[in-house]
């Protein structure tokens, strides 16, 4: 915008643990790099972003259909002076609906985020999205996601709209890798993002009456 370009990268660790058959706790810890280029001046910042803790509670399940609630808290661990965090705590709440068969699944996600901040951004945000996954083989899955949300910037009411296409591959029962591309469909969404991830599954195994 106005001759200024911003490049950003984020590496995040997400730890999820099942505390009950229908309840998971998820802790997200992001680390960000931001580089800004403008005429005659370049700047860069990096550091830990705002930590998020969510609870995913599956409140309904009937055959292939399930519904889950996902409330969360946002902690101001990022440096708001470097625009790596909001500077204030916040919270969110989402409703997730899933219809899944053996080789495919459809997910619908909608919710609200109380985006409290010291940056002058909007504090009441909504988000809706729909995603699909299709298993080509037992280990290889194609995924697609599209959605929109309220623009956090108070200078523009244009709704950011995005699309994501990617794939996931299960190397074995303990390790998954995935990659994808995210496109911005409106000017207020990031033009293009490259996504990649690794998922490690930990399980408690019961063998001959003992835990391993």
XYZ file of N, CA, C and O in Angstrom:
848
model
N 0.845 -1.192 0.000
C 0.000 0.000 0.000
C 0.878 1.240 0.000
O 1.827 1.339 0.785
N 0.560 2.216 -0.892
C 1.320 3.476 -1.000
C 2.820 3.227 -1.138
O 3.641 3.924 -0.536
N 3.201 2.216 -1.926
C 4.598 1.911 -2.147
C 5.266 1.116 -1.051
O 6.469 0.868 -1.113
N 4.517 0.712 -0.051
C 5.072 -0.072 1.055
C 4.650 -1.531 0.912
O 3.493 -1.829 0.651
N 5.629 -2.433 1.082
C 5.358 -3.863 1.053
C 5.785 -4.483 2.374
O 6.801 -4.106 2.948
N 4.997 -5.427 2.821
C 5.327 -6.116 4.070
C 5.418 -7.618 3.818
O 4.553 -8.206 3.182
N 6.504 -8.209 4.321
C 6.720 -9.650 4.231
C 6.738 -10.198 5.655
O 7.366 -9.624 6.542
N 6.047 -11.306 5.870
C 5.975 -11.850 7.221
C 6.086 -13.363 7.186
O 5.691 -14.016 6.210
N 6.632 -13.899 8.261
C 6.711 -15.348 8.416
C 6.374 -15.671 9.865
O 6.591 -14.870 10.771
N 5.819 -16.844 10.058
C 5.470 -17.268 11.412
C 5.743 -18.755 11.572
O 5.378 -19.561 10.710
N 6.418 -19.103 12.646
C 6.614 -20.498 13.020
C 5.876 -20.712 14.333
O 6.108 -19.993 15.311
N 4.967 -21.651 14.347
C 4.155 -21.856 15.539
C 4.209 -23.286 16.024
O 4.334 -24.228 15.237
N 4.142 -23.425 17.340
C 4.008 -24.740 17.963
C 2.619 -24.815 18.575
O 2.217 -23.938 19.333
N 1.889 -25.848 18.246
C 0.560 -26.066 18.800
C 0.555 -27.397 19.535
O 0.814 -28.449 18.938
N 0.278 -27.356 20.826
C 0.252 -28.550 21.659
C -1.190 -28.860 22.026
O -1.892 -28.016 22.595
N -1.642 -30.059 21.690
C -3.015 -30.462 21.965
C -3.020 -31.729 22.811
O -2.254 -32.656 22.564
N -3.879 -31.742 23.815
C -3.974 -32.904 24.698
C -5.443 -33.189 24.997
O -6.218 -32.271 25.287
N -5.807 -34.459 24.908
C -7.153 -34.861 25.255
C -7.265 -35.083 26.758
O -6.594 -35.954 27.317
N -8.096 -34.270 27.414
C -8.270 -34.405 28.860
C -9.507 -35.242 29.196
O -9.702 -35.649 30.338
N -10.327 -35.488 28.182
C -11.518 -36.315 28.322
C -11.866 -36.819 26.941
O -11.334 -36.337 25.936
N -12.745 -37.765 26.845
C -13.075 -38.363 25.546
C -13.572 -37.332 24.547
O -13.311 -37.439 23.345
N -14.264 -36.289 25.019
C -14.843 -35.288 24.115
C -14.216 -33.903 24.283
O -14.706 -32.940 23.700
N -13.138 -33.779 25.076
C -12.563 -32.468 25.356
C -11.062 -32.477 25.102
O -10.346 -33.334 25.607
N -10.597 -31.506 24.300
C -9.175 -31.289 24.050
C -8.792 -29.887 24.502
O -9.576 -28.946 24.374
N -7.576 -29.746 25.015
C -6.999 -28.441 25.307
C -5.877 -28.186 24.309
O -5.024 -29.051 24.090
N -5.882 -27.003 23.694
C -4.905 -26.666 22.659
C -4.179 -25.383 23.058
O -4.809 -24.368 23.359
N -2.853 -25.426 23.062
C -2.023 -24.272 23.390
C -1.195 -23.896 22.166
O -0.474 -24.737 21.623
N -1.316 -22.653 21.713
C -0.596 -22.186 20.531
C 0.447 -21.150 20.883
O 0.154 -20.150 21.557
N 1.699 -21.367 20.443
C 2.807 -20.455 20.733
C 3.429 -20.023 19.406
O 4.122 -20.820 18.761
N 3.207 -18.785 18.953
C 3.749 -18.334 17.661
C 5.048 -17.545 17.809
O 5.282 -16.880 18.820
N 5.891 -17.624 16.787
C 7.090 -16.777 16.675
C 7.038 -16.120 15.299
O 6.837 -16.810 14.288
N 7.203 -14.801 15.249
C 6.964 -14.056 14.025
C 8.199 -13.296 13.557
O 9.016 -12.861 14.363
N 8.295 -13.141 12.235
C 9.274 -12.271 11.582
C 8.506 -11.324 10.664
O 7.678 -11.779 9.858
N 8.747 -10.044 10.780
C 8.061 -9.055 9.952
C 9.104 -8.126 9.327
O 9.927 -7.546 10.030
N 9.063 -7.983 8.000
C 9.984 -7.095 7.289
C 9.170 -6.133 6.429
O 8.319 -6.557 5.647
N 9.438 -4.845 6.601
C 8.713 -3.807 5.876
C 9.661 -3.066 4.952
O 10.740 -2.631 5.385
N 9.263 -2.935 3.694
C 10.064 -2.209 2.709
C 9.272 -1.009 2.197
O 8.160 -1.158 1.716
N 9.857 0.158 2.334
C 9.274 1.362 1.768
C 10.399 2.228 1.216
O 11.576 1.990 1.501
N 10.048 3.212 0.434
C 11.050 4.022 -0.249
C 12.022 4.646 0.747
O 11.628 5.410 1.634
N 13.282 4.266 0.631
C 14.321 4.851 1.465
C 14.380 4.338 2.885
O 15.182 4.824 3.680
N 13.587 3.360 3.207
C 13.587 2.884 4.594
C 13.113 1.436 4.659
O 12.027 1.105 4.192
N 13.934 0.573 5.222
C 13.560 -0.819 5.464
C 13.657 -1.100 6.959
O 14.553 -0.598 7.643
N 12.738 -1.902 7.471
C 12.759 -2.249 8.890
C 12.338 -3.697 9.055
O 11.636 -4.262 8.201
N 12.772 -4.310 10.160
C 12.400 -5.696 10.431
C 12.281 -5.899 11.936
O 12.987 -5.271 12.729
N 11.369 -6.782 12.315
C 11.150 -7.134 13.718
C 10.917 -8.639 13.802
O 10.451 -9.269 12.844
N 11.228 -9.211 14.962
C 10.925 -10.626 15.166
C 10.776 -10.882 16.657
O 11.319 -10.138 17.493
N 10.022 -11.936 16.982
C 9.831 -12.281 18.387
C 8.577 -13.118 18.590
O 7.834 -13.418 17.654
N 8.336 -13.486 19.832
C 7.178 -14.294 20.191
C 5.911 -13.449 20.068
O 5.883 -12.285 20.462
N 4.863 -14.038 19.512
C 3.572 -13.371 19.410
C 2.695 -13.666 20.616
O 3.164 -14.139 21.651
N 1.416 -13.383 20.475
C 0.465 -13.603 21.569
C 0.111 -15.082 21.688
O -0.286 -15.728 20.709
N 0.227 -15.608 22.876
C -0.079 -17.013 23.158
C -1.593 -17.205 23.223
O -2.312 -16.352 23.753
N -2.073 -18.320 22.697
C -3.507 -18.624 22.703
C -3.751 -19.990 23.324
O -3.002 -20.939 23.080
N -4.799 -20.080 24.130
C -5.206 -21.344 24.744
C -6.672 -21.570 24.445
O -7.515 -20.698 24.707
N -7.002 -22.727 23.870
C -8.375 -23.042 23.483
C -8.798 -24.392 24.052
O -7.970 -25.275 24.271
N -10.084 -24.521 24.250
C -10.694 -25.791 24.627
C -11.662 -26.195 23.523
O -12.538 -25.409 23.150
N -11.485 -27.389 22.980
C -12.402 -27.896 21.963
C -13.261 -28.987 22.601
O -12.745 -30.031 23.012
N -14.554 -28.724 22.677
C -15.496 -29.620 23.363
C -16.530 -30.124 22.362
O -17.327 -29.351 21.842
N -16.500 -31.400 22.059
C -17.474 -32.008 21.154
C -18.766 -32.246 21.923
O -18.864 -33.140 22.756
N -19.746 -31.398 21.649
C -20.982 -31.412 22.435
C -22.052 -32.308 21.834
O -23.040 -32.635 22.510
N -21.880 -32.702 20.558
C -22.908 -33.527 19.906
C -22.248 -34.420 18.873
O -21.350 -33.994 18.148
N -22.695 -35.662 18.807
C -22.203 -36.592 17.794
C -23.287 -37.609 17.475
O -23.844 -38.251 18.368
N -23.596 -37.723 16.202
C -24.617 -38.674 15.749
C -24.214 -39.174 14.368
O -24.416 -38.507 13.364
N -23.611 -40.360 14.325
C -23.140 -40.903 13.060
C -22.055 -40.020 12.477
O -21.083 -39.683 13.155
N -22.216 -39.586 11.215
C -21.166 -38.771 10.578
C -21.204 -37.298 10.982
O -20.318 -36.538 10.610
N -22.214 -36.887 11.728
C -22.386 -35.477 12.080
C -21.923 -35.210 13.505
O -22.257 -35.957 14.425
N -21.157 -34.134 13.694
C -20.729 -33.744 15.033
C -20.656 -32.223 15.127
O -20.449 -31.535 14.128
N -20.834 -31.712 16.346
C -20.742 -30.284 16.636
C -19.787 -30.083 17.799
O -19.786 -30.869 18.752
N -18.986 -29.028 17.717
C -18.030 -28.751 18.785
C -18.017 -27.263 19.097
O -18.195 -26.424 18.206
N -17.825 -26.947 20.366
C -17.606 -25.581 20.816
C -16.116 -25.380 21.060
O -15.445 -26.279 21.562
N -15.606 -24.181 20.717
C -14.177 -23.931 20.881
C -13.951 -22.535 21.475
O -13.632 -21.589 20.756
N -14.090 -22.389 22.788
C -13.756 -21.116 23.425
C -12.248 -20.997 23.624
O -11.541 -22.001 23.733
N -11.752 -19.757 23.677
C -10.312 -19.570 23.830
C -9.962 -18.260 24.501
O -10.765 -17.325 24.547
N -8.749 -18.205 25.034
C -8.189 -17.007 25.639
C -6.911 -16.618 24.899
O -6.156 -17.488 24.460
N -6.675 -15.310 24.763
C -5.478 -14.788 24.115
C -4.697 -13.993 25.149
O -5.245 -13.088 25.792
N -3.422 -14.325 25.313
C -2.585 -13.681 26.314
C -1.583 -12.745 25.638
O -0.957 -13.117 24.637
N -1.396 -11.523 26.155
C -0.549 -10.515 25.492
C 0.938 -10.737 25.731
O 1.621 -9.929 26.348
N 1.464 -11.833 25.194
C 2.881 -12.164 25.372
C 3.763 -11.547 24.303
O 4.989 -11.520 24.453
N 3.188 -11.057 23.204
C 3.965 -10.422 22.143
C 4.243 -8.956 22.443
O 3.502 -8.301 23.187
N 5.296 -8.430 21.865
C 5.695 -7.043 22.050
C 4.843 -6.156 21.146
O 5.050 -6.109 19.932
N 3.874 -5.442 21.752
C 2.992 -4.611 20.928
C 3.738 -3.418 20.339
O 3.336 -2.871 19.314
N 4.856 -3.003 20.957
C 5.653 -1.914 20.405
C 6.270 -2.263 19.068
O 6.531 -1.388 18.242
N 6.504 -3.558 18.838
C 7.026 -4.052 17.563
C 5.925 -4.622 16.681
O 6.196 -5.236 15.657
N 4.650 -4.442 17.110
C 3.475 -4.973 16.413
C 3.507 -6.495 16.316
O 3.027 -7.081 15.352
N 4.103 -7.125 17.321
C 4.122 -8.584 17.395
C 2.998 -9.117 18.279
O 2.808 -10.326 18.379
N 2.258 -8.224 18.926
C 1.161 -8.625 19.787
C 0.176 -7.495 19.961
O 0.420 -6.352 19.537
N -0.965 -7.794 20.592
C -2.028 -6.811 20.751
C -1.841 -5.897 21.959
O -2.444 -4.837 22.032
N -1.037 -6.319 22.943
C -0.852 -5.506 24.124
C -1.941 -5.653 25.167
O -1.834 -5.099 26.259
N -2.999 -6.394 24.858
C -4.084 -6.660 25.799
C -4.557 -8.102 25.626
O -4.414 -8.683 24.544
N -5.116 -8.663 26.680
C -5.682 -10.010 26.584
C -7.015 -9.957 25.836
O -7.691 -8.921 25.789
N -7.384 -11.083 25.243
C -8.639 -11.176 24.518
C -9.246 -12.550 24.665
O -8.733 -13.414 25.383
N -10.344 -12.775 23.971
C -10.989 -14.081 24.038
C -11.755 -14.333 22.745
O -11.991 -13.415 21.944
N -12.128 -15.576 22.548
C -12.841 -15.958 21.327
C -13.777 -17.126 21.618
O -13.645 -17.815 22.638
N -14.711 -17.340 20.716
C -15.620 -18.472 20.815
C -16.090 -18.888 19.434
O -16.497 -18.030 18.632
N -15.992 -20.181 19.130
C -16.348 -20.677 17.802
C -17.242 -21.903 17.904
O -17.170 -22.667 18.873
N -18.070 -22.083 16.893
C -18.879 -23.285 16.733
C -18.412 -23.996 15.474
O -18.338 -23.385 14.406
N -18.076 -25.269 15.593
C -17.544 -26.052 14.473
C -18.487 -27.220 14.194
O -18.780 -28.022 15.089
N -18.959 -27.306 12.971
C -19.805 -28.420 12.544
C -19.064 -29.284 11.535
O -18.440 -28.767 10.607
N -19.126 -30.599 11.715
C -18.412 -31.529 10.831
C -19.346 -32.633 10.359
O -20.103 -33.207 11.159
N -19.287 -32.907 9.054
C -19.937 -34.084 8.493
C -18.851 -34.910 7.830
O -18.213 -34.461 6.866
N -18.594 -36.092 8.355
C -17.486 -36.885 7.853
C -17.858 -38.311 7.525
O -18.512 -38.991 8.326
N -17.447 -38.755 6.352
C -17.576 -40.142 5.951
C -16.180 -40.753 5.900
O -15.200 -40.130 6.294
N -16.081 -41.968 5.394
C -14.809 -42.689 5.436
C -13.711 -41.994 4.664
O -12.562 -41.934 5.112
N -14.019 -41.437 3.474
C -12.971 -40.859 2.633
C -13.091 -39.340 2.447
O -12.300 -38.753 1.707
N -14.068 -38.700 3.072
C -14.171 -37.246 2.947
C -14.842 -36.659 4.182
O -15.490 -37.364 4.972
N -14.654 -35.349 4.360
C -15.275 -34.629 5.472
C -15.471 -33.174 5.076
O -14.701 -32.618 4.286
N -16.523 -32.566 5.613
C -16.821 -31.151 5.409
C -16.934 -30.493 6.779
O -17.603 -31.016 7.673
N -16.276 -29.340 6.934
C -16.281 -28.625 8.204
C -16.794 -27.201 7.979
O -16.368 -26.531 7.041
N -17.682 -26.744 8.845
C -18.173 -25.370 8.822
C -17.828 -24.730 10.162
O -18.078 -25.301 11.223
N -17.226 -23.535 10.083
C -16.680 -22.896 11.277
C -17.164 -21.448 11.332
O -17.089 -20.715 10.343
N -17.684 -21.030 12.461
C -18.118 -19.649 12.622
C -17.918 -19.204 14.051
O -18.055 -20.000 14.987
N -17.567 -17.933 14.221
C -17.357 -17.494 15.592
C -17.029 -16.026 15.718
O -17.103 -15.245 14.761
N -16.644 -15.664 16.939
C -16.414 -14.275 17.327
C -15.110 -14.171 18.094
O -14.758 -15.075 18.874
N -14.390 -13.081 17.882
C -13.154 -12.816 18.612
C -13.204 -11.414 19.208
O -13.473 -10.438 18.492
N -12.979 -11.338 20.499
C -12.850 -10.050 21.168
C -11.384 -9.635 21.072
O -10.541 -10.060 21.860
N -11.091 -8.811 20.081
C -9.727 -8.461 19.716
C -9.263 -7.213 20.471
O -8.946 -6.178 19.885
N -9.165 -7.302 21.805
C -8.715 -6.156 22.594
C -7.253 -5.848 22.262
O -6.426 -6.763 22.212
N -6.942 -4.567 22.028
C -5.589 -4.218 21.594
C -5.283 -2.758 21.881
O -6.189 -1.970 22.201
N -3.994 -2.414 21.759
C -3.545 -1.027 21.921
C -3.102 -0.440 20.585
O -2.510 0.636 20.546
N -3.384 -1.146 19.491
C -2.903 -0.762 18.160
C -3.923 0.060 17.382
O -3.641 0.486 16.255
N -5.119 0.238 17.939
C -6.155 0.974 17.227
C -6.976 0.125 16.283
O -7.749 0.660 15.471
N -6.845 -1.204 16.356
C -7.634 -2.094 15.497
C -9.031 -2.300 16.065
O -9.294 -2.038 17.250
N -9.929 -2.809 15.231
C -11.270 -3.148 15.700
C -11.195 -4.249 16.753
O -10.376 -5.152 16.658
N -12.096 -4.169 17.717
C -12.052 -5.129 18.816
C -13.136 -6.196 18.720
O -13.062 -7.201 19.430
N -14.115 -6.012 17.864
C -15.177 -7.010 17.695
C -15.101 -7.589 16.289
O -15.459 -6.922 15.312
N -14.607 -8.821 16.202
C -14.381 -9.457 14.916
C -15.189 -10.738 14.803
O -15.375 -11.457 15.785
N -15.662 -11.039 13.585
C -16.332 -12.306 13.318
C -15.574 -13.059 12.226
O -14.783 -12.485 11.486
N -15.819 -14.349 12.156
C -15.130 -15.208 11.178
C -16.059 -16.346 10.774
O -16.707 -16.964 11.630
N -16.126 -16.631 9.487
C -16.854 -17.801 8.981
C -15.997 -18.475 7.910
O -15.304 -17.810 7.136
N -16.028 -19.793 7.865
C -15.265 -20.521 6.849
C -15.876 -21.899 6.646
O -16.605 -22.413 7.492
N -15.547 -22.481 5.503
C -15.947 -23.844 5.190
C -14.734 -24.569 4.621
O -13.966 -23.986 3.846
N -14.540 -25.791 5.047
C -13.372 -26.564 4.616
C -13.805 -27.966 4.216
O -14.806 -28.494 4.707
N -13.030 -28.565 3.345
C -13.285 -29.932 2.920
C -11.996 -30.716 2.835
O -10.922 -30.145 2.602
N -12.063 -31.992 3.052
C -10.910 -32.871 2.901
C -11.345 -34.155 2.212
O -12.448 -34.662 2.434
N -10.468 -34.647 1.361
C -10.772 -35.863 0.595
C -9.550 -36.767 0.603
O -8.455 -36.354 0.212
N -9.725 -37.988 1.053
C -8.634 -38.938 1.117
C -8.445 -39.672 -0.193
O -9.274 -40.509 -0.575
N -7.358 -39.341 -0.899
C -7.055 -40.055 -2.139
C -6.608 -41.483 -1.847
O -6.950 -42.413 -2.579
N -5.815 -41.632 -0.806
C -5.385 -42.946 -0.355
C -5.518 -42.974 1.169
O -5.963 -42.011 1.790
N -5.091 -44.055 1.748
C -5.165 -44.176 3.201
C -4.296 -43.134 3.899
O -4.610 -42.696 5.008
N -3.223 -42.696 3.239
C -2.282 -41.768 3.871
C -2.245 -40.377 3.238
O -1.723 -39.449 3.843
N -2.787 -40.198 2.035
C -2.674 -38.932 1.312
C -4.040 -38.265 1.219
O -4.999 -38.846 0.716
N -4.120 -37.007 1.714
C -5.389 -36.293 1.781
C -5.260 -34.913 1.153
O -4.299 -34.184 1.415
N -6.231 -34.554 0.313
C -6.329 -33.211 -0.240
C -7.247 -32.376 0.642
O -8.260 -32.868 1.144
N -6.894 -31.090 0.825
C -7.702 -30.227 1.686
C -7.968 -28.898 0.976
O -7.182 -28.437 0.142
N -9.116 -28.303 1.307
C -9.507 -27.010 0.749
C -10.241 -26.220 1.821
O -10.999 -26.793 2.606
N -10.003 -24.916 1.843
C -10.642 -24.075 2.840
C -10.872 -22.694 2.249
O -10.014 -22.161 1.543
N -12.014 -22.110 2.504
C -12.267 -20.725 2.104
C -13.080 -20.051 3.208
O -13.836 -20.700 3.926
N -12.875 -18.756 3.349
C -13.585 -18.066 4.413
C -13.409 -16.569 4.337
O -12.732 -16.023 3.454
N -14.018 -15.881 5.287
C -13.917 -14.435 5.375
C -14.090 -14.025 6.832
O -14.541 -14.813 7.670
N -13.710 -12.791 7.123
C -13.812 -12.295 8.490
C -13.892 -10.776 8.457
O -13.581 -10.137 7.442
N -14.293 -10.204 9.561
C -14.375 -8.748 9.629
C -12.977 -8.160 9.624
O -12.069 -8.659 10.294
N -12.801 -7.084 8.874
C -11.508 -6.434 8.763
C -11.126 -5.810 10.100
O -11.892 -5.030 10.683
N -9.934 -6.143 10.607
C -9.479 -5.584 11.881
C -9.087 -4.117 11.749
O -9.084 -3.386 12.746
N -8.776 -3.661 10.554
C -8.378 -2.277 10.343
C -9.605 -1.363 10.354
O -10.597 -1.631 9.674
N -9.522 -0.275 11.105
C -10.629 0.682 11.154
C -10.630 1.607 9.941
O -11.578 2.384 9.763
N -9.589 1.526 9.115
C -9.488 2.403 7.948
C -10.197 1.849 6.724
O -10.311 2.549 5.708
N -10.637 0.595 6.779
C -11.204 -0.049 5.592
C -12.258 -1.058 6.027
O -12.006 -1.898 6.896
N -13.435 -0.975 5.419
C -14.520 -1.906 5.736
C -14.561 -3.099 4.785
O -15.445 -3.954 4.907
N -13.631 -3.170 3.828
C -13.603 -4.295 2.891
C -13.315 -5.594 3.642
O -12.379 -5.675 4.429
N -14.129 -6.607 3.412
C -14.003 -7.870 4.131
C -12.862 -8.693 3.534
O -12.847 -8.951 2.324
N -11.885 -9.116 4.331
C -10.848 -10.021 3.823
C -11.440 -11.404 3.508
O -12.104 -12.013 4.355
N -11.196 -11.876 2.294
C -11.669 -13.188 1.844
C -10.465 -13.998 1.390
O -9.588 -13.473 0.695
N -10.398 -15.277 1.769
C -9.232 -16.093 1.437
C -9.659 -17.471 0.945
O -10.788 -17.931 1.192
N -8.725 -18.134 0.263
C -8.881 -19.535 -0.132
C -7.570 -20.260 0.159
O -6.496 -19.688 -0.008
N -7.661 -21.502 0.586
C -6.483 -22.327 0.860
C -6.656 -23.667 0.161
O -7.730 -24.277 0.213
N -5.604 -24.123 -0.501
C -5.569 -25.459 -1.088
C -4.278 -26.132 -0.650
O -3.216 -25.500 -0.637
N -4.363 -27.391 -0.276
C -3.161 -28.074 0.182
C -3.337 -29.576 0.248
O -4.328 -30.127 -0.233
N -2.365 -30.218 0.845
C -2.366 -31.672 0.954
C -1.651 -32.083 2.232
O -0.778 -31.366 2.730
N -2.045 -33.231 2.762
C -1.415 -33.786 3.960
C -1.053 -35.238 3.691
O -1.799 -35.969 3.010
N 0.096 -35.653 4.214
C 0.555 -37.033 4.015
C 0.984 -37.614 5.348
O 1.786 -37.019 6.081
N 0.418 -38.754 5.681
C 0.765 -39.463 6.910
C 1.926 -40.407 6.621
O 1.754 -41.431 5.956
N 3.123 -40.047 7.107
C 4.291 -40.896 6.897
C 4.123 -42.218 7.632
O 4.446 -43.293 7.112
N 3.607 -42.141 8.842
C 3.280 -43.329 9.622
C 2.213 -42.925 10.635
O 1.630 -41.834 10.535
N 1.937 -43.792 11.613
C 0.880 -43.496 12.578
C 1.248 -42.374 13.538
O 0.375 -41.856 14.239
N 2.511 -41.986 13.577
C 2.954 -40.971 14.525
C 3.285 -39.629 13.889
O 3.351 -38.621 14.585
N 3.505 -39.592 12.562
C 4.015 -38.378 11.938
C 3.255 -38.042 10.657
O 3.122 -38.870 9.768
N 2.758 -36.777 10.583
C 2.108 -36.240 9.391
C 2.868 -35.007 8.925
O 3.409 -34.253 9.732
N 2.895 -34.784 7.611
C 3.418 -33.538 7.052
C 2.360 -32.949 6.128
O 1.536 -33.682 5.562
N 2.357 -31.624 6.007
C 1.371 -30.993 5.137
C 1.933 -29.712 4.554
O 2.891 -29.133 5.075
N 1.329 -29.272 3.462
C 1.729 -28.021 2.827
C 0.534 -27.454 2.077
O -0.423 -28.172 1.773
N 0.589 -26.145 1.804
C -0.519 -25.527 1.101
C -0.193 -24.118 0.659
O 0.846 -23.551 0.995
N -1.129 -23.539 -0.097
C -1.043 -22.169 -0.577
C -2.320 -21.438 -0.170
O -3.419 -21.968 -0.320
N -2.153 -20.212 0.343
C -3.291 -19.380 0.715
C -3.304 -18.149 -0.173
O -2.300 -17.454 -0.290
N -4.457 -17.888 -0.809
C -4.617 -16.736 -1.681
C -5.553 -15.717 -1.034
O -6.556 -16.085 -0.430
N -5.233 -14.449 -1.212
C -6.144 -13.393 -0.820
C -7.053 -13.035 -1.976
O -6.582 -12.718 -3.076
N -8.360 -13.103 -1.753
C -9.331 -12.830 -2.826
C -9.781 -11.371 -2.833
O -10.444 -10.937 -3.775
N -9.456 -10.623 -1.783
C -9.753 -9.193 -1.732
C -8.471 -8.445 -1.362
O -7.520 -9.027 -0.852
N -8.475 -7.128 -1.598
C -7.266 -6.333 -1.376
C -6.847 -6.298 0.088
O -5.678 -6.046 0.398
N -7.775 -6.527 1.009
C -7.455 -6.433 2.434
C -6.909 -7.731 3.003
O -6.530 -7.773 4.169
N -6.859 -8.781 2.213
C -6.261 -10.047 2.647
C -4.833 -10.117 2.107
O -4.523 -9.551 1.061
N -3.952 -10.810 2.842
C -2.575 -11.015 2.379
C -2.594 -11.640 0.988
O -3.357 -12.578 0.729
N -1.757 -11.131 0.078
C -1.801 -11.562 -1.321
C -1.618 -13.073 -1.458
O -2.432 -13.761 -2.082
N -0.525 -13.576 -0.902
C -0.256 -15.016 -1.018
C 0.588 -15.463 0.175
O 1.454 -14.728 0.644
N 0.305 -16.652 0.668
C 1.059 -17.235 1.775
C 1.389 -18.684 1.441
O 0.577 -19.396 0.840
N 2.578 -19.101 1.833
C 2.993 -20.497 1.694
C 2.934 -21.138 3.077
O 3.480 -20.595 4.039
N 2.274 -22.266 3.182
C 2.022 -22.916 4.467
C 2.671 -24.295 4.502
O 2.678 -25.010 3.503
N 3.192 -24.655 5.653
C 3.760 -25.992 5.826
C 3.681 -26.370 7.297
O 3.726 -25.511 8.177
N 3.536 -27.654 7.565
C 3.425 -28.083 8.954
C 3.832 -29.526 9.152
O 3.870 -30.334 8.209
N 4.157 -29.840 10.392
C 4.464 -31.204 10.821
C 3.614 -31.504 12.044
O 3.535 -30.680 12.963
N 2.969 -32.637 12.066
C 2.171 -33.058 13.215
C 2.748 -34.343 13.789
O 2.946 -35.320 13.063
N 3.029 -34.310 15.076
C 3.519 -35.491 15.785
C 2.430 -35.956 16.744
O 1.947 -35.175 17.566
N 2.027 -37.213 16.629
C 0.979 -37.777 17.470
C 1.602 -38.559 18.627
O 2.457 -39.420 18.421
N 1.174 -38.219 19.828
C 1.594 -38.966 21.010
C 0.378 -39.718 21.530
O -0.726 -39.180 21.570
N 0.582 -40.949 21.956
C -0.535 -41.759 22.442
C -0.090 -42.582 23.629
O 1.065 -43.001 23.729
N -1.029 -42.820 24.518
C -0.785 -43.725 25.631
C -1.211 -45.129 25.208
O -2.357 -45.356 24.836
N -0.286 -46.040 25.227
C -0.535 -47.395 24.751
C -0.646 -48.338 25.942
O 0.215 -48.363 26.817
N -1.722 -49.094 25.987
C -1.911 -50.064 27.049
C -1.510 -51.449 26.534
O -2.044 -51.946 25.549
N -0.548 -52.047 27.194
C -0.044 -53.343 26.763
C 0.153 -54.231 27.971
O 0.925 -53.909 28.887
N -0.565 -55.311 28.012
C -0.480 -56.288 29.103
C -0.658 -55.615 30.453
O 0.062 -55.871 31.430
N -1.634 -54.671 30.482
C -1.997 -54.037 31.744
C -1.084 -52.917 32.180
O -1.264 -52.356 33.249
N -0.093 -52.504 31.353
C 0.832 -51.458 31.732
C 0.807 -50.333 30.706
O 0.518 -50.558 29.533
N 1.081 -49.115 31.179
C 1.158 -47.972 30.282
C 2.587 -47.791 29.775
O 3.535 -47.985 30.497
N 2.683 -47.381 28.492
C 3.996 -47.096 27.908
C 3.974 -45.666 27.369
O 2.991 -45.258 26.812
